[in-house]
Amino acid sequence: MNTKIYLSSPHMGGTEQGYVNEAFETNWIAPLGPNVTGFEQSIKNYLKEGSHVAALSSGTAAIHLALILLGVERGDEVLCQTITFSASANPIAYQGATPIFVDSEPDTWNMCPHFLEEAIKARIKKGKKPKAIIVVHLYGMPYKIEEVTAVAKKYEIPVVEDSAEALGSSYKGRKCGTFGDISILSFNGNKIITTSGGGALVSKDPKIKEESIFLSTQARDDAPHYQHSHIGYNYRMSNVCAGIGRGQMEVLDEHVVLRRGMNSFYERIFKNVESVSVFKEPSSDFYSNHWLSCITLNNQFTEISTDEIRHTLDADNIECRPLWKPMHLQPIFKDAPYYGAKVAENLFNNGLCLPSGSNLTTGEKERIEVALKSIFKI
Ligand SMILES: *Cc1c(COP(=O)(O)O)cnc(C)c1O
């Protein structure tokens, strides 16, 4: 059997272990220390725009704290992009709030500003104004930032920017992770850079950073004994993991170039295939890190199904996956309200994610190319 080709696997740059060794040598084996501070500083320098960064144990933890800091409580409603990974929506349930799912627009596959406004108007009419909007840069593609932000501002609802997949992406030259009232990043093992597991909360307000560190370290009041006047969480990033992150930040831009190269690789393969569209930026204002490269099939032009592609690639030990299944179609959220017109559902039915790692070798790319060309007889 050929070795497995993954959609996205960890890709070390070389300096990570030095930072980790430093943590061992100085005995900073704790959820605080010089690597945590150094990692936060390097993300801050990368994002610019006056960002303040709190390194946490995961992107999911960051979304959870963002909702807490925005005052989301039991019985509240929170708007959320329907096509996304479940971690975008689960923290709404942690808070005992109700997710209200919003469909996508076809250009960026992200939250549709029109259906967002429809949803807000309908919820207000029913008697409750949503407390927050969780919007995602899916697969690294920036959402329609100006349009979504305009609707959020019009109704004065804060935006949680889920930038878990979009570190290194930008819109009109400004980095993703700087557009939300609160933004979040993920450094899980499959993301563009990794700390093995980790995340960050980003805000322009230094008080938000301070409060998220307070809540992520068990919410200890200022007292010699352990005194608590808030429910706390154990969500801070480990100094060992942050060491990996410091090394990874040194190669982030290189990874972006390589992932974008994978997207061009698929564009070349499918250049003359009418039935396949490779997911691209709608205009030069958008710059995607192409965390994952995706295709959609136009079944008007082909008998080939996404299942057939997936099974053929799988037979050669090449990973391939349908797009995220929309949250309003998930058993866990089947009763949640949804506003839209099946754009996300159609994407799910006709789309696939292809291997996109920054560490794929020439030989691995050849295997992918041969397998895809055999399916489409090109
Ligand atoms: C990965 C991911 C998350 C969660 O991040 P973790 O660090 O794995 O908890 C949230 N949202 C999206 C869109 C993601 O892809």
CSV table of C-alpha atoms and ligand atoms in Angstrom, one decimal:
chain,number,residue,atom,x,y,z
A,1,MET,CA,0.0,0.0,0.0
A,2,ASN,CA,1.2,3.5,-0.8
A,3,THR,CA,1.8,5.8,2.2
A,4,LYS,CA,-1.2,7.9,3.2
A,5,ILE,CA,-1.6,11.4,1.8
A,6,TYR,CA,-3.5,13.5,4.2
A,7,LEU,CA,-5.7,16.6,3.6
A,8,SER,CA,-3.5,18.6,5.9
A,9,SER,CA,-0.8,17.4,8.3
A,10,PRO,CA,1.6,19.1,10.7
A,11,HIS,CA,4.6,20.7,9.0
A,12,MET,CA,7.5,21.7,11.2
A,13,GLY,CA,9.9,24.3,10.1
A,14,GLY,CA,12.9,23.3,12.2
A,15,THR,CA,13.2,25.7,15.1
A,16,GLU,CA,10.2,24.5,17.1
A,17,GLN,CA,12.1,21.9,19.1
A,18,GLY,CA,14.6,24.5,20.2
A,19,TYR,CA,11.9,26.5,21.9
A,20,VAL,CA,10.4,23.4,23.4
A,21,ASN,CA,13.8,22.4,24.8
A,22,GLU,CA,14.2,25.8,26.3
A,23,ALA,CA,10.9,25.2,28.1
A,24,PHE,CA,12.3,22.0,29.5
A,25,GLU,CA,15.7,23.5,30.4
A,26,THR,CA,14.1,26.4,32.3
A,27,ASN,CA,11.4,24.1,33.8
A,28,TRP,CA,8.6,26.3,32.4
A,29,ILE,CA,6.3,23.3,32.0
A,30,ALA,CA,3.1,25.2,32.8
A,31,PRO,CA,0.3,27.1,31.1
A,32,LEU,CA,2.3,30.2,31.3
A,33,GLY,CA,5.9,31.3,30.7
A,34,PRO,CA,8.2,33.0,28.1
A,35,ASN,CA,7.0,30.9,25.1
A,36,VAL,CA,3.4,31.8,25.8
A,37,THR,CA,4.3,35.5,26.0
A,38,GLY,CA,6.7,35.3,23.0
A,39,PHE,CA,4.1,33.4,20.9
A,40,GLU,CA,1.4,36.0,21.7
A,41,GLN,CA,3.8,38.8,20.7
A,42,SER,CA,4.7,37.2,17.4
A,43,ILE,CA,1.0,36.8,16.5
A,44,LYS,CA,0.4,40.4,17.5
A,45,ASN,CA,3.2,41.6,15.3
A,46,TYR,CA,1.9,39.5,12.4
A,47,LEU,CA,-1.7,40.6,12.6
A,48,LYS,CA,-1.0,44.3,13.3
A,49,GLU,CA,-4.0,46.7,13.6
A,50,GLY,CA,-3.4,47.1,17.3
A,51,SER,CA,-4.4,43.5,18.1
A,52,HIS,CA,-4.1,42.0,21.6
A,53,VAL,CA,-3.6,38.3,21.7
A,54,ALA,CA,-4.4,35.7,24.5
A,55,ALA,CA,-3.0,32.2,23.7
A,56,LEU,CA,-5.5,29.5,24.8
A,57,SER,CA,-5.8,25.7,24.8
A,58,SER,CA,-7.9,25.6,21.6
A,59,GLY,CA,-9.9,27.6,19.1
A,60,THR,CA,-13.1,26.2,20.6
A,61,ALA,CA,-12.1,27.5,24.0
A,62,ALA,CA,-11.5,30.9,22.4
A,63,ILE,CA,-15.0,31.0,20.9
A,64,HIS,CA,-16.5,29.9,24.2
A,65,LEU,CA,-14.7,32.8,26.0
A,66,ALA,CA,-15.7,35.2,23.3
A,67,LEU,CA,-19.3,34.4,23.9
A,68,ILE,CA,-18.9,34.7,27.6
A,69,LEU,CA,-17.2,38.1,27.3
A,70,LEU,CA,-20.0,39.3,25.0
A,71,GLY,CA,-22.5,38.4,27.7
A,72,VAL,CA,-24.2,35.4,26.0
A,73,GLU,CA,-26.3,33.6,28.5
A,74,ARG,CA,-28.9,30.8,28.8
A,75,GLY,CA,-31.9,31.5,26.6
A,76,ASP,CA,-30.1,34.0,24.3
A,77,GLU,CA,-29.8,33.6,20.6
A,78,VAL,CA,-26.6,33.6,18.6
A,79,LEU,CA,-26.4,33.8,14.8
A,80,CYS,CA,-23.9,31.4,13.2
A,81,GLN,CA,-22.8,30.5,9.7
A,82,THR,CA,-24.3,27.2,8.9
A,83,ILE,CA,-21.5,25.7,6.8
A,84,THR,CA,-18.6,25.3,9.2
A,85,PHE,CA,-16.9,22.9,11.6
A,86,SER,CA,-19.1,22.1,14.6
A,87,ALA,CA,-16.6,23.9,16.9
A,88,SER,CA,-17.9,27.2,15.6
A,89,ALA,CA,-21.4,26.5,17.0
A,90,ASN,CA,-20.9,24.2,20.0
A,91,PRO,CA,-19.9,27.0,22.4
A,92,ILE,CA,-23.4,28.5,21.8
A,93,ALA,CA,-24.8,25.3,23.3
A,94,TYR,CA,-22.2,25.4,26.2
A,95,GLN,CA,-23.8,28.7,27.2
A,96,GLY,CA,-27.3,27.3,27.0
A,97,ALA,CA,-28.1,29.7,24.2
A,98,THR,CA,-29.8,28.8,20.9
A,99,PRO,CA,-27.9,28.9,17.6
A,100,ILE,CA,-29.7,30.6,14.6
A,101,PHE,CA,-28.1,29.3,11.5
A,102,VAL,CA,-27.5,31.5,8.4
A,103,ASP,CA,-26.9,30.3,4.8
A,104,SER,CA,-23.9,31.1,2.6
A,105,GLU,CA,-23.5,33.2,-0.5
A,106,PRO,CA,-21.9,31.4,-3.5
A,107,ASP,CA,-18.9,33.7,-3.9
A,108,THR,CA,-17.0,33.0,-0.7
A,109,TRP,CA,-19.2,30.2,0.6
A,110,ASN,CA,-19.4,32.2,3.8
A,111,MET,CA,-22.3,33.9,5.7
A,112,CYS,CA,-24.7,35.6,3.3
A,113,PRO,CA,-25.2,39.2,4.3
A,114,HIS,CA,-28.8,39.2,2.9
A,115,PHE,CA,-29.9,36.2,4.9
A,116,LEU,CA,-28.1,37.5,7.9
A,117,GLU,CA,-30.3,40.6,7.8
A,118,GLU,CA,-33.4,38.5,7.1
A,119,ALA,CA,-32.6,36.4,10.2
A,120,ILE,CA,-32.0,39.4,12.4
A,121,LYS,CA,-35.2,41.0,11.4
A,122,ALA,CA,-37.2,37.8,11.9
A,123,ARG,CA,-35.7,37.1,15.3
A,124,ILE,CA,-36.3,40.7,16.5
A,125,LYS,CA,-39.9,40.4,15.3
A,126,LYS,CA,-40.2,37.2,17.4
A,127,GLY,CA,-39.1,39.3,20.4
A,128,LYS,CA,-35.4,38.6,20.8
A,129,LYS,CA,-32.5,40.4,19.3
A,130,PRO,CA,-29.5,38.0,18.8
A,131,LYS,CA,-26.6,38.6,21.1
A,132,ALA,CA,-23.7,37.9,18.7
A,133,ILE,CA,-22.8,36.8,15.1
A,134,ILE,CA,-20.3,34.0,14.6
A,135,VAL,CA,-18.9,34.3,11.0
A,136,VAL,CA,-16.3,32.1,9.5
A,137,HIS,CA,-13.5,32.4,6.8
A,138,LEU,CA,-14.2,28.9,5.5
A,139,TYR,CA,-11.1,27.0,4.2
A,140,GLY,CA,-9.2,30.3,4.5
A,141,MET,CA,-11.5,32.4,2.2
A,142,PRO,CA,-12.3,35.8,3.8
A,143,TYR,CA,-16.1,36.3,4.1
A,144,LYS,CA,-17.7,39.4,2.6
A,145,ILE,CA,-16.3,41.6,5.4
A,146,GLU,CA,-17.7,44.9,4.5
A,147,GLU,CA,-21.3,43.6,3.8
A,148,VAL,CA,-21.4,41.5,7.0
A,149,THR,CA,-19.9,44.2,9.2
A,150,ALA,CA,-22.4,46.7,7.8
A,151,VAL,CA,-25.4,44.6,8.8
A,152,ALA,CA,-23.8,43.9,12.2
A,153,LYS,CA,-23.3,47.6,12.8
A,154,LYS,CA,-26.7,48.5,11.6
A,155,TYR,CA,-28.3,46.3,14.3
A,156,GLU,CA,-25.5,46.8,16.8
A,157,ILE,CA,-24.7,43.1,17.2
A,158,PRO,CA,-21.1,42.2,18.0
A,159,VAL,CA,-19.2,39.9,15.6
A,160,VAL,CA,-17.1,36.9,16.6
A,161,GLU,CA,-14.7,36.3,13.7
A,162,ASP,CA,-13.9,32.6,13.5
A,163,SER,CA,-10.5,32.8,11.8
A,164,ALA,CA,-9.5,29.3,12.8
A,165,GLU,CA,-8.8,28.4,9.2
A,166,ALA,CA,-7.6,31.7,7.9
A,167,LEU,CA,-4.4,32.7,9.6
A,168,GLY,CA,-2.4,34.3,6.8
A,169,SER,CA,-5.5,35.3,4.7
A,170,SER,CA,-6.3,38.9,4.2
A,171,TYR,CA,-9.0,41.2,2.8
A,172,LYS,CA,-7.8,44.4,1.1
A,173,GLY,CA,-4.4,43.9,2.6
A,174,ARG,CA,-5.6,43.6,6.2
A,175,LYS,CA,-5.1,40.3,7.9
A,176,CYS,CA,-8.0,37.9,8.9
A,177,GLY,CA,-8.2,37.7,12.6
A,178,THR,CA,-8.5,41.5,12.9
A,179,PHE,CA,-12.1,42.1,11.7
A,180,GLY,CA,-14.3,40.9,14.5
A,181,ASP,CA,-15.2,42.6,17.8
A,182,ILE,CA,-13.5,39.5,19.0
A,183,SER,CA,-11.6,37.2,16.7
A,184,ILE,CA,-10.3,33.7,17.2
A,185,LEU,CA,-7.5,31.5,15.8
A,186,SER,CA,-6.8,27.8,16.0
A,187,PHE,CA,-3.5,25.9,16.1
A,188,ASN,CA,-4.9,22.4,15.9
A,189,GLY,CA,-2.8,19.8,14.2
A,190,ASN,CA,-4.5,20.1,10.9
A,191,LYS,CA,-4.4,23.9,10.6
A,192,ILE,CA,-1.9,26.0,8.6
A,193,ILE,CA,0.4,26.2,11.6
A,194,THR,CA,0.0,24.1,14.7
A,195,THR,CA,1.0,24.0,18.4
A,196,SER,CA,-0.3,20.3,18.4
A,197,GLY,CA,-3.4,21.8,20.0
A,198,GLY,CA,-4.1,25.4,20.8
A,199,GLY,CA,-6.0,28.6,19.9
A,200,ALA,CA,-6.0,32.3,20.5
A,201,LEU,CA,-8.5,35.1,21.2
A,202,VAL,CA,-7.7,38.4,19.5
A,203,SER,CA,-9.2,41.8,20.3
A,204,LYS,CA,-8.3,45.5,19.9
A,205,ASP,CA,-9.2,46.1,23.5
A,206,PRO,CA,-6.5,45.2,26.0
A,207,LYS,CA,-9.2,44.7,28.7
A,208,ILE,CA,-10.7,41.8,26.6
A,209,LYS,CA,-7.3,40.1,26.6
A,210,GLU,CA,-6.9,40.6,30.3
A,211,GLU,CA,-10.4,39.2,31.0
A,212,SER,CA,-9.8,36.2,28.8
A,213,ILE,CA,-6.6,35.3,30.5
A,214,PHE,CA,-8.4,35.7,33.9
A,215,LEU,CA,-11.3,33.4,32.8
A,216,SER,CA,-8.9,30.9,31.2
A,217,THR,CA,-6.8,30.5,34.4
A,218,GLN,CA,-9.7,29.6,36.7
A,219,ALA,CA,-10.8,33.2,37.5
A,220,ARG,CA,-8.8,33.7,40.6
A,221,ASP,CA,-9.6,36.9,42.4
A,222,ASP,CA,-6.7,39.0,43.7
A,223,ALA,CA,-6.3,37.4,47.2
A,224,PRO,CA,-3.6,35.3,49.0
A,225,HIS,CA,-6.0,32.4,49.3
A,226,TYR,CA,-8.0,31.0,46.4
A,227,GLN,CA,-11.0,33.2,46.1
A,228,HIS,CA,-13.5,33.1,43.2
A,229,SER,CA,-16.3,35.5,42.3
A,230,HIS,CA,-16.7,34.2,38.7
A,231,ILE,CA,-16.9,30.7,37.2
A,232,GLY,CA,-13.5,30.0,35.7
A,233,TYR,CA,-12.0,27.8,33.0
A,234,ASN,CA,-8.8,25.9,32.4
A,235,TYR,CA,-8.2,27.2,28.9
A,236,ARG,CA,-4.7,28.8,28.9
A,237,MET,CA,-2.1,27.6,26.5
A,238,SER,CA,0.8,25.4,27.8
A,239,ASN,CA,4.3,26.9,27.6
A,240,VAL,CA,5.5,23.7,25.9
A,241,CYS,CA,2.9,24.0,23.1
A,242,ALA,CA,3.6,27.8,22.7
A,243,GLY,CA,7.2,26.8,22.0
A,244,ILE,CA,6.1,24.9,18.9
A,245,GLY,CA,4.0,28.0,18.0
A,246,ARG,CA,6.9,30.3,18.1
A,247,GLY,CA,8.8,28.2,15.7
A,248,GLN,CA,5.7,27.8,13.4
A,249,MET,CA,5.2,31.6,13.2
A,250,GLU,CA,8.7,31.8,11.5
A,251,VAL,CA,7.4,29.6,8.6
A,252,LEU,CA,3.8,30.8,8.4
A,253,ASP,CA,4.3,33.0,5.3
A,254,GLU,CA,6.1,30.1,3.6
A,255,HIS,CA,3.2,27.8,4.4
A,256,VAL,CA,0.8,30.3,2.9
A,257,VAL,CA,2.8,30.3,-0.4
A,258,LEU,CA,2.9,26.5,-0.5
A,259,ARG,CA,-0.8,26.1,0.3
A,260,ARG,CA,-1.6,28.6,-2.4
A,261,GLY,CA,0.7,26.6,-4.7
A,262,MET,CA,-1.5,23.6,-4.0
A,263,ASN,CA,-4.5,25.5,-5.2
A,264,SER,CA,-2.8,26.5,-8.4
A,265,PHE,CA,-1.8,22.8,-8.8
A,266,TYR,CA,-5.5,21.8,-8.8
A,267,GLU,CA,-6.3,24.7,-11.1
A,268,ARG,CA,-3.8,23.4,-13.6
A,269,ILE,CA,-5.2,19.9,-13.4
A,270,PHE,CA,-8.8,20.9,-13.9
A,271,LYS,CA,-8.1,23.8,-16.4
A,272,ASN,CA,-10.0,22.2,-19.2
A,273,VAL,CA,-12.6,20.2,-17.2
A,274,GLU,CA,-15.9,22.0,-17.6
A,275,SER,CA,-17.6,19.9,-14.8
A,276,VAL,CA,-15.1,21.0,-12.0
A,277,SER,CA,-14.6,24.4,-10.4
A,278,VAL,CA,-11.6,24.9,-8.1
A,279,PHE,CA,-12.6,27.3,-5.3
A,280,LYS,CA,-11.0,30.7,-5.9
A,281,GLU,CA,-11.2,34.2,-4.6
A,282,PRO,CA,-14.0,36.2,-6.1
A,283,SER,CA,-11.8,39.3,-6.7
A,284,SER,CA,-8.3,40.6,-5.9
A,285,ASP,CA,-9.6,42.2,-2.7
A,286,PHE,CA,-9.7,38.7,-1.2
A,287,TYR,CA,-6.5,36.8,-0.4
A,288,SER,CA,-7.0,33.2,0.8
A,289,ASN,CA,-4.3,31.1,2.6
A,290,HIS,CA,-6.1,28.2,0.8
A,291,TRP,CA,-5.8,26.2,4.0
A,292,LEU,CA,-7.7,23.5,2.1
A,293,SER,CA,-8.2,23.4,-1.6
A,294,CYS,CA,-11.7,22.5,-2.6
A,295,ILE,CA,-13.6,21.7,-5.8
A,296,THR,CA,-17.3,21.6,-6.7
A,297,LEU,CA,-18.8,19.4,-9.4
A,298,ASN,CA,-21.3,20.7,-11.8
A,299,ASN,CA,-23.4,17.6,-12.5
A,300,GLN,CA,-24.9,19.1,-15.6
A,301,PHE,CA,-21.6,18.3,-17.3
A,302,THR,CA,-20.6,15.0,-15.8
A,303,GLU,CA,-21.8,11.6,-14.6
A,304,ILE,CA,-19.0,11.4,-12.1
A,305,SER,CA,-20.1,11.8,-8.5
A,306,THR,CA,-18.2,13.2,-5.5
A,307,ASP,CA,-18.5,9.7,-3.9
A,308,GLU,CA,-16.8,8.1,-6.9
A,309,ILE,CA,-13.9,10.6,-6.7
A,310,ARG,CA,-13.6,10.0,-3.0
A,311,HIS,CA,-13.6,6.2,-3.3
A,312,THR,CA,-11.1,6.2,-6.2
A,313,LEU,CA,-8.7,8.5,-4.2
A,314,ASP,CA,-9.2,6.4,-1.1
A,315,ALA,CA,-8.2,3.2,-3.0
A,316,ASP,CA,-4.8,4.9,-3.5
A,317,ASN,CA,-4.7,5.9,0.1
A,318,ILE,CA,-5.3,9.6,-0.7
A,319,GLU,CA,-7.5,11.4,1.8
A,320,CYS,CA,-10.4,13.4,0.4
A,321,ARG,CA,-13.5,14.7,2.3
A,322,PRO,CA,-16.9,16.2,1.6
A,323,LEU,CA,-17.2,19.9,2.5
A,324,TRP,CA,-18.4,20.7,6.1
A,325,LYS,CA,-21.9,19.4,6.5
A,326,PRO,CA,-24.1,22.4,7.4
A,327,MET,CA,-25.0,22.7,11.0
A,328,HIS,CA,-28.7,23.0,10.5
A,329,LEU,CA,-28.6,19.5,8.9
A,330,GLN,CA,-26.7,18.0,11.9
A,331,PRO,CA,-28.6,15.8,14.3
A,332,ILE,CA,-27.4,17.9,17.3
A,333,PHE,CA,-28.9,21.1,15.8
A,334,LYS,CA,-31.9,19.8,14.0
A,335,ASP,CA,-34.3,21.9,16.0
A,336,ALA,CA,-32.4,25.2,15.5
A,337,PRO,CA,-33.9,27.9,13.3
A,338,TYR,CA,-32.3,28.4,9.9
A,339,TYR,CA,-32.5,31.2,7.3
A,340,GLY,CA,-31.4,30.6,3.8
A,341,ALA,CA,-31.9,29.1,0.4
A,342,LYS,CA,-29.9,25.8,0.4
A,343,VAL,CA,-26.7,27.4,-0.9
A,344,ALA,CA,-24.6,25.6,1.8
A,345,GLU,CA,-26.6,22.4,1.3
A,346,ASN,CA,-25.8,22.4,-2.4
A,347,LEU,CA,-22.1,23.0,-1.6
A,348,PHE,CA,-22.1,20.1,0.8
A,349,ASN,CA,-23.7,17.8,-1.9
A,350,ASN,CA,-21.3,18.8,-4.7
A,351,GLY,CA,-18.1,19.7,-3.0
A,352,LEU,CA,-14.9,18.0,-1.9
A,353,CYS,CA,-11.7,19.0,0.0
A,354,LEU,CA,-8.5,17.7,-1.6
A,355,PRO,CA,-5.0,17.2,-0.1
A,356,SER,CA,-3.7,20.7,0.6
A,357,GLY,CA,-0.7,20.4,2.9
A,358,SER,CA,2.3,22.6,2.7
A,359,ASN,CA,4.5,19.5,3.0
A,360,LEU,CA,3.3,17.4,0.1
A,361,THR,CA,6.3,16.0,-1.9
A,362,THR,CA,6.6,16.0,-5.7
A,363,GLY,CA,6.0,12.3,-5.7
A,364,GLU,CA,2.8,12.7,-3.6
A,365,LYS,CA,1.5,15.4,-5.9
A,366,GLU,CA,2.2,13.1,-8.9
A,367,ARG,CA,0.1,10.4,-7.3
A,368,ILE,CA,-2.8,12.8,-6.7
A,369,GLU,CA,-2.5,14.1,-10.3
A,370,VAL,CA,-2.5,10.6,-11.8
A,371,ALA,CA,-5.5,9.5,-9.7
A,372,LEU,CA,-7.6,12.6,-10.6
A,373,LYS,CA,-6.7,12.4,-14.3
A,374,SER,CA,-7.7,8.8,-14.4
A,375,ILE,CA,-11.1,9.7,-12.9
A,376,PHE,CA,-11.8,12.4,-15.4
A,377,LYS,CA,-10.0,10.6,-18.3
A,378,ILE,CA,-7.8,13.6,-19.0
B,1,LIG,C1,-10.6,24.1,13.8
B,1,LIG,C2,-11.7,25.0,13.8
B,1,LIG,C3,-12.2,25.4,15.1
B,1,LIG,C4,-11.8,24.9,16.4
B,1,LIG,O1,-10.5,25.0,16.7
B,1,LIG,P1,-9.8,24.0,17.7
B,1,LIG,O2,-8.5,24.6,18.0
B,1,LIG,O3,-9.7,22.7,17.0
B,1,LIG,O4,-10.7,23.9,18.9
B,1,LIG,C5,-13.3,26.4,15.0
B,1,LIG,N1,-13.8,26.8,13.9
B,1,LIG,C6,-13.4,26.3,12.7
B,1,LIG,C7,-14.0,26.9,11.5
B,1,LIG,C8,-12.3,25.4,12.6
B,1,LIG,O5,-11.9,24.9,11.5
